[in-house]
PDB file of C-alpha atoms and ligand atoms in Angstrom:
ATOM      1  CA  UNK A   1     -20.444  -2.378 -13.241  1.00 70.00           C
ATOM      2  CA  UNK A   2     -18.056   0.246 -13.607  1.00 74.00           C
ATOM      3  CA  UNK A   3     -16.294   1.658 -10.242  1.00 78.00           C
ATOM      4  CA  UNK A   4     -13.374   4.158  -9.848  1.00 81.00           C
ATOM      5  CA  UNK A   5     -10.299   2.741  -9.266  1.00 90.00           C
ATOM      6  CA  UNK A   6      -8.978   2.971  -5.381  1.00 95.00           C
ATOM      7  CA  UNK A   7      -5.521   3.452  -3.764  1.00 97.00           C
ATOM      8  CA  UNK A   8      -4.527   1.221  -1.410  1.00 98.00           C
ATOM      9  CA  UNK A   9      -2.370   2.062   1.233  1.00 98.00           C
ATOM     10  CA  UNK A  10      -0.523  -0.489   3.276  1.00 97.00           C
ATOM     11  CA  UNK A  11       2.059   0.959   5.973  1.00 97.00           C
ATOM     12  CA  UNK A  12       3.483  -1.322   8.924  1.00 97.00           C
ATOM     13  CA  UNK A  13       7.140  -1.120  10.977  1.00 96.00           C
ATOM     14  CA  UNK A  14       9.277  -3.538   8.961  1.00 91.00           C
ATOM     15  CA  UNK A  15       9.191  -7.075   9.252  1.00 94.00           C
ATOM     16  CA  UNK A  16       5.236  -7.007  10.156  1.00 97.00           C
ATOM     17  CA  UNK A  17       4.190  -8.351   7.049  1.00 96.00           C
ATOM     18  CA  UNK A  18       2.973  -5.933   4.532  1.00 95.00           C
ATOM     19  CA  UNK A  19       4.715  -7.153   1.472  1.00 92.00           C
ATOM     20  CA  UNK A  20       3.748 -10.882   2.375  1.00 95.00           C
ATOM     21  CA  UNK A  21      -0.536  -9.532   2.668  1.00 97.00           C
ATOM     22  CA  UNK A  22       0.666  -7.553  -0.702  1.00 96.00           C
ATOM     23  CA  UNK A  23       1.703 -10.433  -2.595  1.00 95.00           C
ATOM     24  CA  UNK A  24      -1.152 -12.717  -1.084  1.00 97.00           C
ATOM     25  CA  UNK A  25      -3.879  -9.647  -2.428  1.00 97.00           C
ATOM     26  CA  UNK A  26      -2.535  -9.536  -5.662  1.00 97.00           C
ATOM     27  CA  UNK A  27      -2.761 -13.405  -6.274  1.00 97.00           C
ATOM     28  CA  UNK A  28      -6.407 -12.999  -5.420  1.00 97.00           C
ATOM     29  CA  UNK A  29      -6.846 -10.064  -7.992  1.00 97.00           C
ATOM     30  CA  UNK A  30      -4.776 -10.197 -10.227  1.00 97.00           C
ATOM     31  CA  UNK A  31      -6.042  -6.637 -11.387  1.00 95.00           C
ATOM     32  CA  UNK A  32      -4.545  -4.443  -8.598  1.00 97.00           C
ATOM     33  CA  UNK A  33      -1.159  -2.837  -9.466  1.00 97.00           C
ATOM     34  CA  UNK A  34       1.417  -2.381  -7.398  1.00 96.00           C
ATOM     35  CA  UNK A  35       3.070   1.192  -7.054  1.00 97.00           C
ATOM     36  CA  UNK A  36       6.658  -0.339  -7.852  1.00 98.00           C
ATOM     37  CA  UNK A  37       8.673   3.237  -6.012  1.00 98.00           C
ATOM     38  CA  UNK A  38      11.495   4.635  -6.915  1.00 98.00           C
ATOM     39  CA  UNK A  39      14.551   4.776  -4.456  1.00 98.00           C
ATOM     40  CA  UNK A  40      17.915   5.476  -3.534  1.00 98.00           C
ATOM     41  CA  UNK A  41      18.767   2.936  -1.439  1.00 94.00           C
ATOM     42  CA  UNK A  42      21.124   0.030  -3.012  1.00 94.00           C
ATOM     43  CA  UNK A  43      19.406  -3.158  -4.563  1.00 93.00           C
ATOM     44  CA  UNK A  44      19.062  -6.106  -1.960  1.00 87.00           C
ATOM     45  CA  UNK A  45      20.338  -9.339  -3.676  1.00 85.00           C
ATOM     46  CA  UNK A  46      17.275 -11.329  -4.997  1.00 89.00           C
ATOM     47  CA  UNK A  47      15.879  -7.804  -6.320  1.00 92.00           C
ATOM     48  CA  UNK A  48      15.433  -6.957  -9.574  1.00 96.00           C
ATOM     49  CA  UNK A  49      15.328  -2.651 -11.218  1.00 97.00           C
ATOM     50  CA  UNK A  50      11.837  -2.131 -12.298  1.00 96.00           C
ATOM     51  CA  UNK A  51      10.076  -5.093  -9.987  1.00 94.00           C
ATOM     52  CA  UNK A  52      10.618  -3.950  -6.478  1.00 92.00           C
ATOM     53  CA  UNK A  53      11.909  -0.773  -6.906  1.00 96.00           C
ATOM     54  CA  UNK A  54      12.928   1.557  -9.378  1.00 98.00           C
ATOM     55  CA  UNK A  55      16.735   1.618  -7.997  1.00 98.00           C
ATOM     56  CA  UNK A  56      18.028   5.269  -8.904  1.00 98.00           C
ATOM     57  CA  UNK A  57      20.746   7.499  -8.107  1.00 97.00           C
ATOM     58  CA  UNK A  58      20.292  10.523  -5.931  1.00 97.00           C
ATOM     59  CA  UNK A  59      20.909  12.992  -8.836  1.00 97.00           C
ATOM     60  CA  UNK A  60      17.974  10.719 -10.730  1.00 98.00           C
ATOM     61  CA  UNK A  61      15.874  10.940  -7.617  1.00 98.00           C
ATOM     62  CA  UNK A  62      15.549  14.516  -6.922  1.00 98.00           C
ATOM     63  CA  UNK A  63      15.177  14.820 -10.883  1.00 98.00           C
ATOM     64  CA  UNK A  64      11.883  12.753 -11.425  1.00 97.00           C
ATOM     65  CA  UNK A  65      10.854  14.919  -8.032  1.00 97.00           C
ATOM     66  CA  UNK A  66      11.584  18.748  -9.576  1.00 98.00           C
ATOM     67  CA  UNK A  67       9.907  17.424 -12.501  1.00 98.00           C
ATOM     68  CA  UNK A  68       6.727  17.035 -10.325  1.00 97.00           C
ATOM     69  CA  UNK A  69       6.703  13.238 -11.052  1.00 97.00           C
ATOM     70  CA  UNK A  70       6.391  11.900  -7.565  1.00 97.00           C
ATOM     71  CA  UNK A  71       2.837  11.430  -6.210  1.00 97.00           C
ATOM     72  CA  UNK A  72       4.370  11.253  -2.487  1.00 98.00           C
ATOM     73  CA  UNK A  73       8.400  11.073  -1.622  1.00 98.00           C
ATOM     74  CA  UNK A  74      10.098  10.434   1.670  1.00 97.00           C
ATOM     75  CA  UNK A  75      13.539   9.743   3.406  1.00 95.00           C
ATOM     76  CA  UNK A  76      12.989   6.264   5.238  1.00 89.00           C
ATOM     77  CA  UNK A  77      15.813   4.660   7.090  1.00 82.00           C
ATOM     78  CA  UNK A  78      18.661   7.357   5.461  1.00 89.00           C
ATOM     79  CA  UNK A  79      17.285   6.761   1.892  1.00 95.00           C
ATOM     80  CA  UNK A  80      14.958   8.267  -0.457  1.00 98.00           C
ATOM     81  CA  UNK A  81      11.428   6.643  -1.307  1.00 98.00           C
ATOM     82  CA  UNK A  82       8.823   7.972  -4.043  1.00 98.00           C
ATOM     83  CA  UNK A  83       5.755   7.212  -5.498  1.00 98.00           C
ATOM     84  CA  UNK A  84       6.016   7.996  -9.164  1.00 98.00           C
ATOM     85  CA  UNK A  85       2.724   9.497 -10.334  1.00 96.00           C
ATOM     86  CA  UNK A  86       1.996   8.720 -14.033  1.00 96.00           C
ATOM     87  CA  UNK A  87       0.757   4.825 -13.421  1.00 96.00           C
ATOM     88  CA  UNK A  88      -1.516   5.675 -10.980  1.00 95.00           C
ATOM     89  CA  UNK A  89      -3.249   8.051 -12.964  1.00 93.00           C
ATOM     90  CA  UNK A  90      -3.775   5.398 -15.763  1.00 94.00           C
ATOM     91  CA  UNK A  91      -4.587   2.540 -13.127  1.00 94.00           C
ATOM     92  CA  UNK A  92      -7.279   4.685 -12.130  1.00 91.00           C
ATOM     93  CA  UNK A  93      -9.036   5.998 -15.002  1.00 87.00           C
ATOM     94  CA  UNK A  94      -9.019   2.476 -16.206  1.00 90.00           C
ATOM     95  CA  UNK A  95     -10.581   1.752 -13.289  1.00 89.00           C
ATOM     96  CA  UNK A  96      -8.126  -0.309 -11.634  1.00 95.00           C
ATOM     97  CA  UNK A  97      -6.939  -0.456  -7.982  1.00 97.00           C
ATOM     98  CA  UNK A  98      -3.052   0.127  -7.041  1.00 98.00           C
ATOM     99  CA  UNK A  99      -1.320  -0.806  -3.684  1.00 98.00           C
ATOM    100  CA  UNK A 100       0.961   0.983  -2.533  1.00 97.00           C
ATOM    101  CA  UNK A 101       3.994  -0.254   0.386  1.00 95.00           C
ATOM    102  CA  UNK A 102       4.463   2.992   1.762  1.00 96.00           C
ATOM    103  CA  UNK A 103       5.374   4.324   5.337  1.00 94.00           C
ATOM    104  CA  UNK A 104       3.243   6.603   7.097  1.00 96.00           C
ATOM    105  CA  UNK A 105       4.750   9.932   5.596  1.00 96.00           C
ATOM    106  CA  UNK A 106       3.918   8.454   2.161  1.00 97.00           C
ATOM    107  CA  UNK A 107       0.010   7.622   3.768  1.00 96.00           C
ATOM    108  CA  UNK A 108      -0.314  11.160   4.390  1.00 96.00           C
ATOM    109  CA  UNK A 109       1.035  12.684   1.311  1.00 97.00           C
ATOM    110  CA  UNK A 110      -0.925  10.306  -0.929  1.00 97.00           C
ATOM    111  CA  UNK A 111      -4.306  10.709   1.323  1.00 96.00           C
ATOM    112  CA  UNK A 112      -3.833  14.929   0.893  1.00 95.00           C
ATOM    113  CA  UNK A 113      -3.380  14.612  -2.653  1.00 93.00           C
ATOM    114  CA  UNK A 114      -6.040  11.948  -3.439  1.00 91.00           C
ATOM    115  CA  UNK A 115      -8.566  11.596  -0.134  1.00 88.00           C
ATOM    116  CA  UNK A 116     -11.537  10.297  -1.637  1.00 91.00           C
ATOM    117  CA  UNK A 117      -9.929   7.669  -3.702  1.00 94.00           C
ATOM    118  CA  UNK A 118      -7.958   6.253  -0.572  1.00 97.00           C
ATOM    119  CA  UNK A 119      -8.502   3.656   1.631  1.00 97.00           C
ATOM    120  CA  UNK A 120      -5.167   3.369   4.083  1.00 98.00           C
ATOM    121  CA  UNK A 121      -5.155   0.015   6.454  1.00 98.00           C
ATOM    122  CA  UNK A 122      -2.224  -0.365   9.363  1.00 98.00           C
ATOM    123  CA  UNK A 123      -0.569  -3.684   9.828  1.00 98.00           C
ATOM    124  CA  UNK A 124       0.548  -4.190  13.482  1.00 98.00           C
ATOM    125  CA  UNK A 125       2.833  -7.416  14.575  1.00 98.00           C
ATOM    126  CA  UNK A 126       0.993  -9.472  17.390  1.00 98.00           C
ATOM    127  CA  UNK A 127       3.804  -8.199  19.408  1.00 98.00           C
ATOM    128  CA  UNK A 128       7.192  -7.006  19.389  1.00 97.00           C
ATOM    129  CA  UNK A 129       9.615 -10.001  20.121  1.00 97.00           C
ATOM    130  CA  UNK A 130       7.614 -11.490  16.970  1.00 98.00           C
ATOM    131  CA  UNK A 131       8.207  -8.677  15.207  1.00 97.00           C
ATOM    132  CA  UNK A 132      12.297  -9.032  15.808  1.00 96.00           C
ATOM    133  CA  UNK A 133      11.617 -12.742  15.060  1.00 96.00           C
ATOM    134  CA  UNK A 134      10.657 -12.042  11.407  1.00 96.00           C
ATOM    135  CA  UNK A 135      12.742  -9.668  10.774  1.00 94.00           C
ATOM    136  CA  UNK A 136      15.239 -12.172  11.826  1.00 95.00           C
ATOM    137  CA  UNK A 137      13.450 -15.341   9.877  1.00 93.00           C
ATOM    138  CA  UNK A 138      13.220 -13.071   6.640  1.00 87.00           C
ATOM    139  CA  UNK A 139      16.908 -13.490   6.591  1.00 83.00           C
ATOM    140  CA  UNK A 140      17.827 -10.611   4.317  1.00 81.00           C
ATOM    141  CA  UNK A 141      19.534  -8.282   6.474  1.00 84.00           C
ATOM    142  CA  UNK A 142      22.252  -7.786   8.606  1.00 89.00           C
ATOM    143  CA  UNK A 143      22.166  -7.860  12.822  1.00 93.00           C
ATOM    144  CA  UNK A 144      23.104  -3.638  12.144  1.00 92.00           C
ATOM    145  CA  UNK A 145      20.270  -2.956   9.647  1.00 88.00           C
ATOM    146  CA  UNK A 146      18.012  -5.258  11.714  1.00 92.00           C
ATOM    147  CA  UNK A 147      18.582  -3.242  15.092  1.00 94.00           C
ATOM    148  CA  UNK A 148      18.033   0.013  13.026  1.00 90.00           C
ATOM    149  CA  UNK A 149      14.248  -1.399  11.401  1.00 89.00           C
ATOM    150  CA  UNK A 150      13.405  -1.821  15.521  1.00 94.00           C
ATOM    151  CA  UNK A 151      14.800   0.923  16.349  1.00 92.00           C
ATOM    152  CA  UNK A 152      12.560   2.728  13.788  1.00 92.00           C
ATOM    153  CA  UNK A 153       9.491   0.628  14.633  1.00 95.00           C
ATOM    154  CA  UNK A 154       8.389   2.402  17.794  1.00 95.00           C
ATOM    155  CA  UNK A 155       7.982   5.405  15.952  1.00 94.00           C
ATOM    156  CA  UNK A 156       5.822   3.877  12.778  1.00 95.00           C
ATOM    157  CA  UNK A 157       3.624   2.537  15.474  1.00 97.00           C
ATOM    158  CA  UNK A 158       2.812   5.457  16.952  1.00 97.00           C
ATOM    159  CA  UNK A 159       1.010   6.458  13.545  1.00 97.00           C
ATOM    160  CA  UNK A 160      -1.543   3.816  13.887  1.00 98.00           C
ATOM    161  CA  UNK A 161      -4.609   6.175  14.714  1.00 97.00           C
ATOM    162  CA  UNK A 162      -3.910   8.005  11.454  1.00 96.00           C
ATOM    163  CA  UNK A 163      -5.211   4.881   9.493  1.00 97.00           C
ATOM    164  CA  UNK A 164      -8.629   3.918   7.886  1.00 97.00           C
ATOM    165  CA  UNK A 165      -7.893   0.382   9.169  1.00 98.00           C
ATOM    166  CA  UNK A 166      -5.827  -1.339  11.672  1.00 98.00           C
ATOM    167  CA  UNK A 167      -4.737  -5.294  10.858  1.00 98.00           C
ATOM    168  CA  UNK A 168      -3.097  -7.133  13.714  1.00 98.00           C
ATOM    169  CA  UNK A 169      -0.798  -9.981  11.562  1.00 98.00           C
ATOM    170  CA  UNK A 170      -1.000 -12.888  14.400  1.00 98.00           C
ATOM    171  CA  UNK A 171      -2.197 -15.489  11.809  1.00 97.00           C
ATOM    172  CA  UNK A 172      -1.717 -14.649   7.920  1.00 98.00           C
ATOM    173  CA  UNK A 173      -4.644 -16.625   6.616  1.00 98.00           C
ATOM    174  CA  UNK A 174      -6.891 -14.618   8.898  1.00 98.00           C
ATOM    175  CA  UNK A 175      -5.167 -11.350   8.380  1.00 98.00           C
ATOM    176  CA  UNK A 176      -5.266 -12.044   4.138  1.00 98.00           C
ATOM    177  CA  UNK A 177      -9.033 -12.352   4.574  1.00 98.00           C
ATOM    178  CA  UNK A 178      -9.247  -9.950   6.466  1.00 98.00           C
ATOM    179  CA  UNK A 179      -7.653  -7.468   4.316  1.00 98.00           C
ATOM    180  CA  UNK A 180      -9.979  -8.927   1.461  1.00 98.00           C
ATOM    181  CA  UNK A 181     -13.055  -8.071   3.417  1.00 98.00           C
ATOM    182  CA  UNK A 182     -11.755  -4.288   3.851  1.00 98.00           C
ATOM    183  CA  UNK A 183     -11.157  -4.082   0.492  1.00 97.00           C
ATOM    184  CA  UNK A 184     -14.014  -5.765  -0.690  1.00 96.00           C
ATOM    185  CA  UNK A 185     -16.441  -3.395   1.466  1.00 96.00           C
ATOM    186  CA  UNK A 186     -14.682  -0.101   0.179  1.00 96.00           C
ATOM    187  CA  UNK A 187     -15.250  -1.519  -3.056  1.00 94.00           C
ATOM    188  CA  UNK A 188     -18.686  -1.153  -2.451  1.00 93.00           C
ATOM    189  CA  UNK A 189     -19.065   1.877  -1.480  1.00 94.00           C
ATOM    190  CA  UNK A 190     -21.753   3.966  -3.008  1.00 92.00           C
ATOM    191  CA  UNK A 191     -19.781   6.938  -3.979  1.00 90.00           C
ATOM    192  CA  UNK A 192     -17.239   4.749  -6.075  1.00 89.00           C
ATOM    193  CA  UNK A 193     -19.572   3.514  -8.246  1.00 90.00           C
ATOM    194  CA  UNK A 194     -20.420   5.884 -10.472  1.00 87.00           C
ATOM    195  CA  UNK A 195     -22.903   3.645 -13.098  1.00 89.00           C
ATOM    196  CA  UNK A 196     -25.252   3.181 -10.052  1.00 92.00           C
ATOM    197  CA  UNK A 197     -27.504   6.061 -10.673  1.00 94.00           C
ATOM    198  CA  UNK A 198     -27.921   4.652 -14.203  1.00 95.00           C
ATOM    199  CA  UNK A 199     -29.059   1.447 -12.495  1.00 95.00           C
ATOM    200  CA  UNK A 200     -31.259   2.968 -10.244  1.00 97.00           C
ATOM    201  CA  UNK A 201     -32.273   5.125 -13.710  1.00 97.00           C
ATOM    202  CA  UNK A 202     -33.104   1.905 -15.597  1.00 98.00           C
ATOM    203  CA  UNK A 203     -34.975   0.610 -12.574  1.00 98.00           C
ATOM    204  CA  UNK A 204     -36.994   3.680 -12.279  1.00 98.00           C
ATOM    205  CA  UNK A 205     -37.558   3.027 -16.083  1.00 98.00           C
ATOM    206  CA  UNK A 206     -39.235  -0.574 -15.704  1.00 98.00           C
ATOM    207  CA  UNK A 207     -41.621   1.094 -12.720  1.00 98.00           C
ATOM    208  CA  UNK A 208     -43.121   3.238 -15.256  1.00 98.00           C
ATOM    209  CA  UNK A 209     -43.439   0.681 -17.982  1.00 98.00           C
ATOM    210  CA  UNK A 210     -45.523  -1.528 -15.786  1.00 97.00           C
TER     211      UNK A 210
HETATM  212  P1  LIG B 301       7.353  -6.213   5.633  1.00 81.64           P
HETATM  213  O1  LIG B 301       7.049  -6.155   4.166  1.00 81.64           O
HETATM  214  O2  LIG B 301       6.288  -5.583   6.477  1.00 81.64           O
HETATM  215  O3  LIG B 301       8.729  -5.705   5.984  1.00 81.64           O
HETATM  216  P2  LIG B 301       7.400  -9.120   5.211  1.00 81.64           P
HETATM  217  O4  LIG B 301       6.134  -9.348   4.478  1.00 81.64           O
HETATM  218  O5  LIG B 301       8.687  -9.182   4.439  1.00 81.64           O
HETATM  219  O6  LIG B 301       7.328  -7.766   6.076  1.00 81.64           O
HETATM  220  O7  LIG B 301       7.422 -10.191   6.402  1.00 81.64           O
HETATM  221  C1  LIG B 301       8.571 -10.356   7.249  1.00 81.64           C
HETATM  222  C2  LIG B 301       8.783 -11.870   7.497  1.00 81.64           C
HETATM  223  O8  LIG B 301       7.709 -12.342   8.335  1.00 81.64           O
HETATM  224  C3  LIG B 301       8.757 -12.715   6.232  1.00 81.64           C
HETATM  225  O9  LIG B 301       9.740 -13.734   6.353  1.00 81.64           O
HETATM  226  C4  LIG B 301       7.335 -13.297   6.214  1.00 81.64           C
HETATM  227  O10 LIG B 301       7.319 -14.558   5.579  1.00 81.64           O
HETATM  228  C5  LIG B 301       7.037 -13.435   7.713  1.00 81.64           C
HETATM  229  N1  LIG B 301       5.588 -13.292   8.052  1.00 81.64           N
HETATM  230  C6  LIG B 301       4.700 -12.394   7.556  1.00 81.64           C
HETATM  231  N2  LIG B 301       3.489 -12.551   8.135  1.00 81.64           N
HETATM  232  C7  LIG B 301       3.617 -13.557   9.034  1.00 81.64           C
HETATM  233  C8  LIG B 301       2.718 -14.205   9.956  1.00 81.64           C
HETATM  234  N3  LIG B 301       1.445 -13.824  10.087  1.00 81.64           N
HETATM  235  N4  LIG B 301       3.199 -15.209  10.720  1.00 81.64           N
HETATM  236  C9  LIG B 301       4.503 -15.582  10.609  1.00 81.64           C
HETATM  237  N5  LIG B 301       5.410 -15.042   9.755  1.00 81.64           N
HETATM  238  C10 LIG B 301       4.972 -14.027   8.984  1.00 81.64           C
HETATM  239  P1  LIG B 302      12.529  -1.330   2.310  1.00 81.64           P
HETATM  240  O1  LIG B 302      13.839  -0.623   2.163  1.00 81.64           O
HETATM  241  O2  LIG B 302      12.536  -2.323   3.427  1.00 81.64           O
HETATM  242  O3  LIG B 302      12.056  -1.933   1.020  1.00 81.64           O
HETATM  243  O4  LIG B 302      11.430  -0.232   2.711  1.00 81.64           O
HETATM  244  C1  LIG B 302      11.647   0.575   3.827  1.00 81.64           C
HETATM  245  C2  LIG B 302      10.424   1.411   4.103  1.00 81.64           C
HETATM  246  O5  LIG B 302      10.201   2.342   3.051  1.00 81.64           O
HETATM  247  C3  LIG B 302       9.110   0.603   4.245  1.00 81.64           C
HETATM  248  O6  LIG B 302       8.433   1.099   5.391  1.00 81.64           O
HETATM  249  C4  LIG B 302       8.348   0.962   3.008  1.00 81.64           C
HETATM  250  O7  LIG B 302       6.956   0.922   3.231  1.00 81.64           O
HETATM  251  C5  LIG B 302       8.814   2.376   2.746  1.00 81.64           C
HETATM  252  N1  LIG B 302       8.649   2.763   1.342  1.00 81.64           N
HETATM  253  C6  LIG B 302       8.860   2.009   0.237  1.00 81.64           C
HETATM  254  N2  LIG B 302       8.569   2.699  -0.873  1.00 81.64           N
HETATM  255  C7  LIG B 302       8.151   3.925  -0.469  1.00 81.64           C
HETATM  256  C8  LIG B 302       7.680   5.087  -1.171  1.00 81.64           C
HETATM  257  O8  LIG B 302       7.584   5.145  -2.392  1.00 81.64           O
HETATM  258  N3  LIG B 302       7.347   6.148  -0.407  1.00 81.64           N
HETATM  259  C9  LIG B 302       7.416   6.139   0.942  1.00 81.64           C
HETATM  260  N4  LIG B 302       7.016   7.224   1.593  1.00 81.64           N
HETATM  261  N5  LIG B 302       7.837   5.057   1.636  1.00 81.64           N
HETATM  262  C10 LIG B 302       8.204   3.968   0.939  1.00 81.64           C
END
């Protein structure tokens, strides 16, 4: 049955795990897009123009957002981040769902500019010291830019209560499904399923032929 198609909002402090529950969803459905952002910050090696990011210069940047193109933007750790607009708009009237890996500033942007069509979900490490351990285990950064990402974390954190959901990443297989079962509910949810009252229409139908 038709539904509309939702945005998906996952924020965390870095190093909790969103892009690892991102990757897991998107193996599961295959359907969901991911908001690939635009931003200034240089390329990290491994990273490819067009898959993580869109990497652009600042002069680029502040183009695409004068030109109204950015659904959301932000400065995150001295760099610019932006949602560009356009393939949302087609995920959604095609009725598809897109995920976005934005930080809180981002969440609130997106959710004044699109509320219904929102569902935002807050990944929180089981605790700090784990948190540094990732970070740490993910390898790709350096002791400096490490120390800045905790440094920063404290004050992600505190937007927790702004969220629709709140995931605590102890375990990853439990976290995944639970992030499924979020989705899957919100999915459900009367008012984004529009060809419902035609059900219910067709249904009423059949009473009155019997
Ligand atoms: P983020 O996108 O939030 O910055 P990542 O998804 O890159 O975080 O995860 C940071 C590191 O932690 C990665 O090396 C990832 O494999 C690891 N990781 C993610 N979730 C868990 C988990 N539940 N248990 C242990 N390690 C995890
Ligand atoms: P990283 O540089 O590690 O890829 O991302 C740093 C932070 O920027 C993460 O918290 C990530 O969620 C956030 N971010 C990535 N893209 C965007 C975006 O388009 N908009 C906003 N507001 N934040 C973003």
């Amino acid at each position: 049955m038709q539904r509309k198609g939702l945005l998906i909002i996952l924020s965390s402090p870095s190093g909790a795990g969103k892009s690892t529950l991102a990757r897991r969803l998107m193996l599961w459905d295959p359907s969901i897009r991911f908001s690939v952002s635009a931003t200034t910050r240089p390329a990290r090696p491994g990273e490819e123009d067009g898959r993580e990011y869109f990497f652009r210069s600042h002069d680029d940047f502040a183009a695409m957002v004068d030109r109204g193109e950015m659904l959301e933007h932000a400065e995150v750790f001295g760099h610019f981040y932006g949602s560009p607009r356009a393939p949302v708009e087609t995920a959604m009237a095609e009725g598809r769902d897109t995920l976005f890996d934005i930080d809180w500033q981002g969440g609130q942007q997106v959710k004044q500019a699109m509320g219904q069509d929102v569902v935002s979900i807050f990944i929180l490490p089981p605790s700090i010291d784990e948190l540094e351990r990732r970070l740490r285990r993910r390898g790709q950064d350096s002791d400096s830019v490490i120390a800045a990402r905790m440094a920063k974390s404290e004050a992600e954190i505190s937007h927790w209560a702004e969220y629709d959901y709140v995931l605590i990443n102890d375990g990853l297989d439990q976290a995944e499904t639970e992030l499924k079962t979020i989705l899957m509910a919100e999915r459900m949810r009367r008012d984004r399923r529009p060809g419902l009252s035609g059900f219910v229409r067709a249904l009423n139908e059949e009473f009155a032929r019997r």
